[in-house]
mmCIF file of C-alpha atoms in Angstrom:
data_model
loop_
_atom_site.group_PDB
_atom_site.id
_atom_site.type_symbol
_atom_site.label_atom_id
_atom_site.label_comp_id
_atom_site.label_asym_id
_atom_site.label_seq_id
_atom_site.Cartn_x
_atom_site.Cartn_y
_atom_site.Cartn_z
ATOM 1 C CA MET A 15 16.824 11.673 -121.496
ATOM 2 C CA SER A 16 17.113 9.119 -118.259
ATOM 3 C CA LYS A 17 15.784 10.454 -115.092
ATOM 4 C CA PRO A 18 18.389 10.353 -112.161
ATOM 5 C CA GLU A 19 18.347 7.748 -110.236
ATOM 6 C CA LYS A 20 16.808 7.804 -106.822
ATOM 7 C CA ASN A 21 18.535 8.497 -103.873
ATOM 8 C CA THR A 22 18.500 5.222 -101.213
ATOM 9 C CA LEU A 23 17.325 5.139 -97.772
ATOM 10 C CA LEU A 24 17.027 2.481 -95.432
ATOM 11 C CA VAL A 25 14.161 2.542 -92.838
ATOM 12 C CA VAL A 26 14.623 0.393 -89.453
ATOM 13 C CA ASP A 27 11.923 -0.023 -86.931
ATOM 14 C CA ASP A 28 10.422 -3.231 -85.858
ATOM 15 C CA THR A 29 6.843 -2.010 -85.686
ATOM 16 C CA PRO A 30 4.977 -2.000 -88.703
ATOM 17 C CA GLU A 31 2.664 0.557 -88.864
ATOM 18 C CA ASN A 32 6.020 2.896 -88.326
ATOM 19 C CA ILE A 33 7.189 1.651 -91.719
ATOM 20 C CA ASP A 34 4.069 2.391 -93.637
ATOM 21 C CA VAL A 35 4.619 6.161 -92.358
ATOM 22 C CA LEU A 36 7.765 6.716 -93.879
ATOM 23 C CA CYS A 37 7.939 4.942 -96.550
ATOM 24 C CA GLY A 38 4.830 6.810 -97.748
ATOM 25 C CA ILE A 39 5.994 10.268 -96.243
ATOM 26 C CA LEU A 40 9.333 9.107 -98.625
ATOM 27 C CA GLY A 41 8.588 6.565 -101.245
ATOM 28 C CA ALA A 42 7.464 8.938 -103.910
ATOM 29 C CA ASP A 43 10.979 10.239 -104.092
ATOM 30 C CA TYR A 44 13.908 7.882 -102.966
ATOM 31 C CA ALA A 45 14.158 3.940 -103.341
ATOM 32 C CA ILE A 46 13.695 2.651 -99.612
ATOM 33 C CA LYS A 47 14.676 -0.554 -98.335
ATOM 34 C CA ILE A 48 13.275 -2.209 -94.934
ATOM 35 C CA ALA A 49 14.575 -3.668 -91.929
ATOM 36 C CA ASN A 50 12.683 -4.791 -88.472
ATOM 37 C CA GLY A 51 15.586 -5.174 -86.879
ATOM 38 C CA GLY A 52 19.299 -4.379 -85.793
ATOM 39 C CA GLN A 53 21.103 -7.240 -87.415
ATOM 40 C CA LEU A 54 19.059 -7.006 -90.409
ATOM 41 C CA ALA A 55 19.745 -3.467 -90.936
ATOM 42 C CA LEU A 56 23.515 -4.113 -90.105
ATOM 43 C CA LYS A 57 24.049 -6.468 -93.118
ATOM 44 C CA ILE A 58 21.955 -4.671 -95.711
ATOM 45 C CA ALA A 59 23.412 -1.002 -94.947
ATOM 46 C CA ALA A 60 27.332 -2.997 -95.539
ATOM 47 C CA ALA A 61 25.728 -5.035 -98.318
ATOM 48 C CA GLN A 62 24.180 -2.034 -100.114
ATOM 49 C CA HIS A 63 25.896 1.007 -98.979
ATOM 50 C CA PRO A 64 22.530 2.998 -98.591
ATOM 51 C CA ASP A 65 22.246 6.794 -98.564
ATOM 52 C CA LEU A 66 20.926 7.354 -95.715
ATOM 53 C CA ILE A 67 19.482 5.234 -92.815
ATOM 54 C CA LEU A 68 16.067 6.063 -90.657
ATOM 55 C CA LEU A 69 16.675 4.716 -87.471
ATOM 56 C CA ASP A 70 14.178 3.870 -84.685
ATOM 57 C CA VAL A 71 15.419 3.522 -81.173
ATOM 58 C CA MET A 72 13.496 1.116 -78.890
ATOM 59 C CA MET A 73 13.711 -2.391 -81.038
ATOM 60 C CA PRO A 74 13.949 -5.698 -79.302
ATOM 61 C CA GLU A 75 17.456 -7.662 -79.379
ATOM 62 C CA MET A 76 19.338 -4.595 -80.467
ATOM 63 C CA ASP A 77 18.243 -1.039 -80.058
ATOM 64 C CA GLY A 78 18.671 1.713 -82.159
ATOM 65 C CA TYR A 79 21.987 3.185 -80.345
ATOM 66 C CA GLU A 80 23.894 -0.256 -80.480
ATOM 67 C CA VAL A 81 22.786 -0.617 -84.559
ATOM 68 C CA CYS A 82 24.685 3.552 -85.019
ATOM 69 C CA ARG A 83 27.573 2.230 -83.043
ATOM 70 C CA GLN A 84 28.178 -0.234 -85.169
ATOM 71 C CA ILE A 85 27.610 1.326 -88.024
ATOM 72 C CA LYS A 86 30.019 4.342 -86.938
ATOM 73 C CA GLU A 87 32.395 1.704 -86.034
ATOM 74 C CA ASN A 88 32.729 -0.007 -89.439
ATOM 75 C CA GLU A 89 34.753 1.954 -92.045
ATOM 76 C CA ALA A 90 32.944 0.831 -94.816
ATOM 77 C CA THR A 91 29.662 2.362 -93.135
ATOM 78 C CA ARG A 92 31.115 4.633 -90.723
ATOM 79 C CA HIS A 93 29.846 7.707 -94.361
ATOM 80 C CA ILE A 94 26.222 6.800 -93.695
ATOM 81 C CA PRO A 95 24.550 9.818 -92.205
ATOM 82 C CA VAL A 96 21.941 8.328 -89.655
ATOM 83 C CA ILE A 97 19.289 10.110 -88.306
ATOM 84 C CA PHE A 98 17.351 8.612 -85.345
ATOM 85 C CA VAL A 99 13.369 8.980 -85.344
ATOM 86 C CA THR A 100 12.242 7.443 -82.047
ATOM 87 C CA ALA A 101 9.677 8.502 -79.268
ATOM 88 C CA LEU A 102 12.548 9.301 -77.297
ATOM 89 C CA GLY A 103 12.621 13.560 -77.149
ATOM 90 C CA GLU A 104 14.369 14.136 -73.759
ATOM 91 C CA ILE A 105 17.272 15.965 -74.127
ATOM 92 C CA LYS A 106 20.156 13.121 -73.345
ATOM 93 C CA ASP A 107 18.187 10.559 -75.868
ATOM 94 C CA GLU A 108 18.704 13.399 -78.044
ATOM 95 C CA ALA A 109 22.495 13.903 -76.821
ATOM 96 C CA GLN A 110 23.199 10.007 -76.610
ATOM 97 C CA GLY A 111 22.488 9.619 -79.755
ATOM 98 C CA PHE A 112 24.534 12.740 -81.658
ATOM 99 C CA ALA A 113 27.810 11.326 -79.291
ATOM 100 C CA LEU A 114 27.380 8.121 -80.847
ATOM 101 C CA GLY A 115 27.939 9.688 -84.475
ATOM 102 C CA ALA A 116 24.387 10.000 -85.618
ATOM 103 C CA ALA A 117 23.396 13.200 -87.978
ATOM 104 C CA ASP A 118 19.837 13.913 -86.465
ATOM 105 C CA TYR A 119 17.295 14.069 -84.666
ATOM 106 C CA ILE A 120 13.281 13.147 -85.243
ATOM 107 C CA VAL A 121 10.784 12.822 -82.661
ATOM 108 C CA LYS A 122 7.634 11.067 -83.024
ATOM 109 C CA PRO A 123 4.754 11.272 -84.502
ATOM 110 C CA VAL A 124 6.326 13.103 -87.325
ATOM 111 C CA SER A 125 5.585 15.782 -89.648
ATOM 112 C CA PRO A 126 6.091 14.830 -93.145
ATOM 113 C CA PRO A 127 7.053 18.264 -94.219
ATOM 114 C CA ILE A 128 9.971 18.011 -91.381
ATOM 115 C CA VAL A 129 10.884 14.547 -92.447
ATOM 116 C CA ARG A 130 11.140 15.696 -95.953
ATOM 117 C CA ALA A 131 13.618 19.126 -95.344
ATOM 118 C CA ARG A 132 15.772 16.956 -92.532
ATOM 119 C CA VAL A 133 16.648 13.932 -95.189
ATOM 120 C CA GLN A 134 17.252 16.041 -98.181
ATOM 121 C CA ALA A 135 19.212 18.904 -95.925
ATOM 122 C CA HIS A 136 21.424 15.256 -95.118
ATOM 123 C CA LEU A 137 21.560 13.948 -98.631
ATOM 124 C CA ASP A 138 22.580 17.380 -99.904
ATOM 125 C CA LEU A 139 25.035 17.425 -96.823
ATOM 126 C CA ALA A 140 26.803 13.928 -97.365
ATOM 127 C CA ASP A 141 26.639 15.351 -101.195
ATOM 128 C CA GLN A 142 28.868 18.300 -100.509
ATOM 129 C CA ARG A 143 31.778 16.083 -98.057
ATOM 130 C CA ARG A 144 32.009 13.445 -101.213
ATOM 131 C CA TYR A 145 32.915 15.945 -103.614
ATOM 132 C CA LEU A 146 34.816 17.826 -100.846
ATOM 133 C CA LYS A 147 36.816 14.913 -100.506
ATOM 134 C CA HIS A 148 37.157 13.998 -104.267
ATOM 135 C CA LEU A 149 38.577 17.387 -104.686
ATOM 136 C CA VAL A 150 40.680 17.130 -101.881
ATOM 137 C CA SER A 151 41.907 13.978 -103.144
ATOM 138 C CA GLU A 152 42.483 15.424 -106.363
ATOM 139 C CA ARG A 153 44.193 18.451 -105.482
ATOM 140 C CA THR A 154 46.630 16.348 -102.878
ATOM 141 C CA GLY A 155 47.414 13.942 -106.369
ATOM 142 C CA GLU A 156 48.289 17.319 -108.400
ATOM 143 C CA LEU A 157 50.558 18.417 -105.077
ATOM 144 C CA GLU A 158 52.577 15.000 -104.444
ATOM 145 C CA ARG A 159 53.283 14.581 -108.846
ATOM 146 C CA SER A 160 54.288 18.217 -108.244
ATOM 147 C CA ASN A 161 56.569 17.063 -104.915
ATOM 148 C CA ARG A 162 57.648 14.722 -107.231
ATOM 149 C CA GLN A 163 59.068 16.930 -110.115
ATOM 150 C CA LEU A 164 60.635 19.141 -107.740
ATOM 151 C CA GLU A 165 62.532 16.827 -106.037
ATOM 152 C CA GLU A 166 63.631 15.110 -109.133
ATOM 153 C CA THR A 167 64.782 18.898 -110.018
ATOM 154 C CA HIS A 168 66.635 18.944 -107.156
ATOM 155 C CA LEU A 169 68.328 15.885 -107.568
ATOM 156 C CA VAL A 170 69.609 16.330 -111.408
ATOM 157 C CA MET A 171 70.360 19.965 -109.750
ATOM 158 C CA LEU A 172 72.372 18.976 -107.165
ATOM 159 C CA GLN A 173 74.067 15.439 -109.426
ATOM 160 C CA GLN A 174 74.827 18.771 -112.390
ATOM 161 C CA LEU A 175 76.446 21.278 -109.609
ATOM 162 C CA GLY A 176 78.408 18.500 -107.828
ATOM 163 C CA ARG A 177 79.865 17.544 -111.433
ATOM 164 C CA ALA A 178 80.532 20.596 -112.016
ATOM 165 C CA ALA A 179 82.234 21.322 -108.732
ATOM 166 C CA ASP A 180 84.119 18.198 -109.717
ATOM 167 C CA TYR A 181 85.271 19.390 -113.686
ATOM 168 C CA ARG A 182 86.424 22.659 -111.695
ATOM 169 C CA ASP A 183 89.024 20.967 -109.833
ATOM 170 C CA ASN A 184 90.405 18.857 -113.094
ATOM 171 C CA GLU A 185 88.023 15.522 -111.801
ATOM 172 C CA THR A 186 85.797 13.579 -114.732
ATOM 173 C CA GLY A 187 83.299 14.379 -112.979
ATOM 174 C CA LYS A 188 83.015 10.703 -111.974
ATOM 175 C CA HIS A 189 84.338 11.647 -108.295
ATOM 176 C CA VAL A 190 81.235 12.458 -107.368
ATOM 177 C CA THR A 191 79.158 9.646 -108.917
ATOM 178 C CA ARG A 192 81.766 7.170 -106.639
ATOM 179 C CA VAL A 193 81.484 9.215 -103.728
ATOM 180 C CA GLY A 194 77.204 8.827 -104.154
ATOM 181 C CA ASN A 195 77.282 5.689 -104.479
ATOM 182 C CA PHE A 196 79.664 5.144 -101.290
ATOM 183 C CA SER A 197 77.292 7.035 -99.252
ATOM 184 C CA ARG A 198 74.450 5.616 -100.340
ATOM 185 C CA LEU A 199 75.953 1.867 -99.284
ATOM 186 C CA LEU A 200 77.058 3.352 -96.177
ATOM 187 C CA GLY A 201 74.328 4.840 -95.415
ATOM 188 C CA LEU A 202 71.852 1.856 -96.395
ATOM 189 C CA ALA A 203 74.580 -0.012 -94.067
ATOM 190 C CA CYS A 204 74.081 1.777 -90.678
ATOM 191 C CA GLY A 205 70.102 1.781 -91.074
ATOM 192 C CA PHE A 206 68.562 4.776 -93.756
ATOM 193 C CA MET A 207 65.810 3.576 -95.306
ATOM 194 C CA GLU A 208 65.573 3.239 -99.167
ATOM 195 C CA THR A 209 64.484 6.887 -99.729
ATOM 196 C CA ARG A 210 66.759 8.593 -97.002
ATOM 197 C CA ALA A 211 69.969 6.663 -98.679
ATOM 198 C CA GLU A 212 69.189 7.767 -102.230
ATOM 199 C CA HIS A 213 68.682 11.142 -100.935
ATOM 200 C CA LEU A 214 71.919 11.170 -99.472
ATOM 201 C CA MET A 215 73.566 9.430 -102.862
ATOM 202 C CA TYR A 216 72.624 12.893 -104.429
ATOM 203 C CA ALA A 217 73.057 14.889 -101.529
ATOM 204 C CA SER A 218 76.419 13.647 -101.477
ATOM 205 C CA MET A 219 77.313 14.549 -104.639
ATOM 206 C CA MET A 220 77.221 18.482 -103.509
ATOM 207 C CA HIS A 221 80.034 18.194 -100.811
ATOM 208 C CA ASP A 222 82.639 20.176 -102.466
ATOM 209 C CA ILE A 223 80.513 22.895 -104.475
ATOM 210 C CA GLY A 224 82.092 25.446 -102.204
ATOM 211 C CA LYS A 225 85.620 24.832 -104.225
ATOM 212 C CA ILE A 226 83.818 26.507 -106.911
ATOM 213 C CA GLY A 227 84.605 29.689 -104.366
ATOM 214 C CA VAL A 228 88.899 28.857 -104.006
ATOM 215 C CA PRO A 229 90.828 30.509 -106.516
ATOM 216 C CA ASP A 230 92.252 28.518 -109.551
ATOM 217 C CA HIS A 231 96.390 29.330 -108.258
ATOM 218 C CA ILE A 232 95.145 27.058 -104.563
ATOM 219 C CA LEU A 233 92.580 24.391 -106.204
ATOM 220 C CA LEU A 234 94.532 23.566 -108.724
ATOM 221 C CA LYS A 235 98.380 23.591 -107.145
ATOM 222 C CA PRO A 236 100.229 20.574 -107.653
ATOM 223 C CA GLY A 237 102.446 20.930 -104.443
ATOM 224 C CA LYS A 238 101.239 21.257 -100.852
ATOM 225 C CA LEU A 239 99.580 24.309 -99.517
ATOM 226 C CA THR A 240 101.180 26.846 -97.583
ATOM 227 C CA VAL A 241 99.311 27.678 -94.721
ATOM 228 C CA GLU A 242 97.556 30.308 -95.552
ATOM 229 C CA GLU A 243 96.761 29.232 -98.891
ATOM 230 C CA PHE A 244 95.379 26.076 -96.858
ATOM 231 C CA GLU A 245 93.543 28.919 -94.732
ATOM 232 C CA ILE A 246 91.717 29.837 -97.870
ATOM 233 C CA MET A 247 90.978 26.489 -98.858
ATOM 234 C CA LYS A 248 88.836 25.957 -95.665
ATOM 235 C CA ARG A 249 86.695 28.468 -96.129
ATOM 236 C CA HIS A 250 85.000 25.891 -99.083
ATOM 237 C CA PRO A 251 82.889 24.293 -97.076
ATOM 238 C CA GLU A 252 81.111 27.374 -95.901
ATOM 239 C CA ILE A 253 81.234 28.749 -99.406
ATOM 240 C CA GLY A 254 78.959 25.608 -100.160
ATOM 241 C CA ALA A 255 76.801 25.809 -97.677
ATOM 242 C CA GLY A 256 76.309 29.276 -98.554
ATOM 243 C CA ILE A 257 75.727 28.693 -102.704
ATOM 244 C CA ILE A 258 73.074 25.702 -101.257
ATOM 245 C CA GLY A 259 71.260 27.815 -98.928
ATOM 246 C CA GLU A 260 68.383 27.171 -96.899
ATOM 247 C CA HIS A 261 65.687 25.312 -98.164
ATOM 248 C CA ASP A 262 62.417 23.234 -96.849
ATOM 249 C CA ALA A 263 63.240 19.907 -99.224
ATOM 250 C CA GLU A 264 64.636 17.179 -97.119
ATOM 251 C CA VAL A 265 67.731 16.607 -99.791
ATOM 252 C CA MET A 266 68.695 20.147 -99.706
ATOM 253 C CA LYS A 267 68.657 20.465 -96.250
ATOM 254 C CA MET A 268 71.294 17.422 -96.525
ATOM 255 C CA ALA A 269 72.839 18.650 -99.163
ATOM 256 C CA ARG A 270 74.112 22.141 -96.896
ATOM 257 C CA LYS A 271 74.582 19.715 -93.678
ATOM 258 C CA ILE A 272 77.209 17.265 -96.144
ATOM 259 C CA ALA A 273 78.987 20.912 -97.533
ATOM 260 C CA LEU A 274 79.216 22.114 -94.440
ATOM 261 C CA GLY A 275 80.381 18.994 -91.858
ATOM 262 C CA HIS A 276 82.857 16.536 -94.059
ATOM 263 C CA HIS A 277 85.936 18.514 -93.262
ATOM 264 C CA GLU A 278 84.549 17.950 -89.764
ATOM 265 C CA LYS A 279 86.817 15.181 -87.443
ATOM 266 C CA TRP A 280 85.447 12.489 -84.383
ATOM 267 C CA ASN A 281 87.590 13.865 -82.774
ATOM 268 C CA GLY A 282 87.125 17.676 -83.064
ATOM 269 C CA GLN A 283 89.839 18.738 -85.100
ATOM 270 C CA GLY A 284 88.149 19.078 -88.213
ATOM 271 C CA TYR A 285 86.933 21.999 -89.934
ATOM 272 C CA PRO A 286 85.160 24.528 -90.180
ATOM 273 C CA HIS A 287 83.737 24.493 -86.491
ATOM 274 C CA GLY A 288 85.499 21.910 -84.567
ATOM 275 C CA LEU A 289 82.648 19.840 -83.952
ATOM 276 C CA SER A 290 83.132 16.175 -82.405
ATOM 277 C CA GLY A 291 81.331 13.199 -82.384
ATOM 278 C CA ALA A 292 77.710 13.033 -82.291
ATOM 279 C CA ASP A 293 77.410 17.298 -82.738
ATOM 280 C CA ILE A 294 78.981 16.564 -86.710
ATOM 281 C CA PRO A 295 75.397 15.305 -88.741
ATOM 282 C CA ASP A 296 75.179 11.534 -89.398
ATOM 283 C CA VAL A 297 75.100 12.586 -93.532
ATOM 284 C CA ALA A 298 78.698 14.628 -93.032
ATOM 285 C CA ARG A 299 80.268 11.950 -91.225
ATOM 286 C CA ILE A 300 79.496 9.196 -93.561
ATOM 287 C CA VAL A 301 80.300 11.881 -96.533
ATOM 288 C CA ALA A 302 83.295 11.864 -95.096
ATOM 289 C CA ILE A 303 84.573 8.538 -95.247
ATOM 290 C CA ALA A 304 83.432 7.985 -98.322
ATOM 291 C CA ASP A 305 85.329 10.742 -99.737
ATOM 292 C CA VAL A 306 88.558 10.594 -97.823
ATOM 293 C CA PHE A 307 89.246 7.249 -99.540
ATOM 294 C CA ASP A 308 88.264 8.386 -102.920
ATOM 295 C CA ALA A 309 91.036 10.760 -102.661
ATOM 296 C CA LEU A 310 93.210 8.083 -101.084
ATOM 297 C CA THR A 311 92.312 5.728 -104.375
ATOM 298 C CA CYS A 312 92.167 8.492 -106.855
ATOM 299 C CA VAL A 313 95.077 10.128 -108.615
ATOM 300 C CA ARG A 314 95.143 14.332 -108.014
ATOM 301 C CA PRO A 315 97.932 17.137 -108.781
ATOM 302 C CA TYR A 316 99.750 16.169 -105.721
ATOM 303 C CA LYS A 317 99.925 12.446 -105.139
ATOM 304 C CA GLN A 318 99.146 9.198 -107.349
ATOM 305 C CA ALA A 319 96.470 6.966 -106.320
ATOM 306 C CA TRP A 320 96.289 4.427 -103.546
ATOM 307 C CA PRO A 321 96.159 1.181 -103.226
ATOM 308 C CA VAL A 322 91.951 0.134 -102.036
ATOM 309 C CA GLY A 323 93.786 -2.419 -99.782
ATOM 310 C CA LYS A 324 96.039 0.947 -98.205
ATOM 311 C CA ALA A 325 93.044 3.066 -98.180
ATOM 312 C CA LEU A 326 90.944 1.132 -96.235
ATOM 313 C CA GLU A 327 94.018 0.548 -93.966
ATOM 314 C CA LEU A 328 94.266 4.182 -93.412
ATOM 315 C CA ILE A 329 90.451 4.228 -92.796
ATOM 316 C CA GLU A 330 90.671 1.304 -89.878
ATOM 317 C CA LYS A 331 93.770 3.734 -88.481
ATOM 318 C CA GLU A 332 92.049 7.025 -88.328
ATOM 319 C CA ALA A 333 88.519 5.548 -87.071
ATOM 320 C CA GLY A 334 87.872 7.566 -83.424
ATOM 321 C CA GLN A 335 90.047 10.009 -84.539
ATOM 322 C CA HIS A 336 88.900 11.302 -88.549
ATOM 323 C CA PHE A 337 85.519 9.272 -88.588
ATOM 324 C CA ASP A 338 83.195 7.966 -86.942
ATOM 325 C CA PRO A 339 84.287 4.529 -85.568
ATOM 326 C CA GLU A 340 81.314 2.784 -86.102
ATOM 327 C CA LEU A 341 80.680 3.804 -89.462
ATOM 328 C CA ALA A 342 84.304 2.924 -89.936
ATOM 329 C CA ARG A 343 83.577 -0.860 -89.072
ATOM 330 C CA LEU A 344 80.785 -1.062 -90.996
ATOM 331 C CA PHE A 345 82.469 0.811 -93.959
ATOM 332 C CA LEU A 346 85.589 -1.601 -93.847
ATOM 333 C CA GLY A 347 83.072 -4.869 -93.955
ATOM 334 C CA MET A 348 81.926 -3.621 -97.319
ATOM 335 C CA GLU A 349 85.597 -4.350 -98.481
ATOM 336 C CA ALA A 350 83.278 -6.592 -101.726
ATOM 337 C CA GLU A 351 80.692 -3.727 -102.325
ATOM 338 C CA VAL A 352 82.837 -0.817 -102.122
ATOM 339 C CA ARG A 353 85.716 -1.842 -104.881
ATOM 340 C CA ARG A 354 82.811 -3.009 -107.418
ATOM 341 C CA ILE A 355 81.963 0.591 -106.771
ATOM 342 C CA ALA A 356 85.461 2.051 -107.195
ATOM 343 C CA VAL A 357 85.813 -0.243 -110.809
ATOM 344 C CA GLU A 358 82.315 0.547 -111.967
ATOM 345 C CA TYR A 359 82.689 3.935 -111.720
ATOM 346 C CA SER A 360 86.475 4.281 -112.231
ATOM 347 C CA ASP A 361 88.115 6.876 -114.582
ATOM 348 C CA ALA A 362 89.313 5.854 -118.014
ATOM 349 C CA ASP A 363 93.351 6.050 -116.673
ATOM 350 C CA ASN A 364 92.689 5.373 -113.017
ATOM 351 C CA VAL A 365 90.645 1.934 -112.423
ATOM 352 C CA PRO A 366 91.874 0.593 -109.003
ATOM 353 C CA GLN A 367 94.279 -1.826 -108.335
ATOM 354 C CA GLU A 368 92.362 -4.943 -107.552
ATOM 355 C CA GLU A 369 94.298 -6.874 -104.764
ATOM 356 C CA ASN A 370 93.119 -8.023 -101.702
ATOM 357 C CA SER A 371 94.637 -7.514 -98.938
ATOM 358 C CA GLY A 372 92.116 -10.441 -96.839
ATOM 359 C CA MET A 373 92.046 -7.705 -93.610
ATOM 360 C CA TYR A 374 88.733 -6.816 -94.455
ATOM 361 C CA SER A 375 86.431 -9.487 -96.229
#
């Protein structure tokens, strides 16, 4: 069985006799590197990363305090424990050394048992710090993996529940896919980072989950709703927010804001709370445009599908009334991408018309 590798110590002193004393005390138990000046000490520390440095203070050209300062400023060497070994025994001298990041302070003339005990104690502490750092890194990695898995579960759940709500509404499930893609596109256009835009895509798929709580005779009615029926229909945003509930995950918080706010209007005439302007969450304002556009261009029990150009005209007309005017402008400026999504995720019996109005290109 091979012997365990010895820890490496760097002894820094401009006086050979002092170096000899420390080597005599420590040489049997440790591998010793020697530097007779500050510049050489810094080079050895950076290149060989000793486990601990024993550093004299009073040296020509660069004193020990400056050597310690540079060691602690260097990302590659700041972890190395530094023990000052010096004839300067005043409290202010020790305070200066500790302020620079030194681990300990031994006053000359040195006592061999104290030197050995201090060196081993700080090597043990360094080992413990490395182990704890490794443990934290390992646990952090496990936590990040768990968080990713949880987020993926949330995203799948949002997608599946959104599709379930669509099926409840006699949709094919592609409505929420189109709304999700329109929302992601608009989110990116208004400055969302890719991750937030991706979350928006999935969160938007839950926008109408509250319709699960609306009776079939109202939800599937082919004609216009009565005033009483519409009041019941207007409850679905709050029902949806209740179904989603309160969560710490950002994507779930986003889904709740969307479910609750996507029927609010820029002018304050929407529901359920009559919010207006920037009081409406930005994600809800985005989904409001995506949802209305898709509803207009698809067949519903009470209407035929509108051509894409006509639907875009309505978005333009309602900018500043129903919709955030800046978001509406951005949406109209992406007509080609909007058309592509509408066609790519179209229902088999409801492919959008491909006429080009030429108004928004």
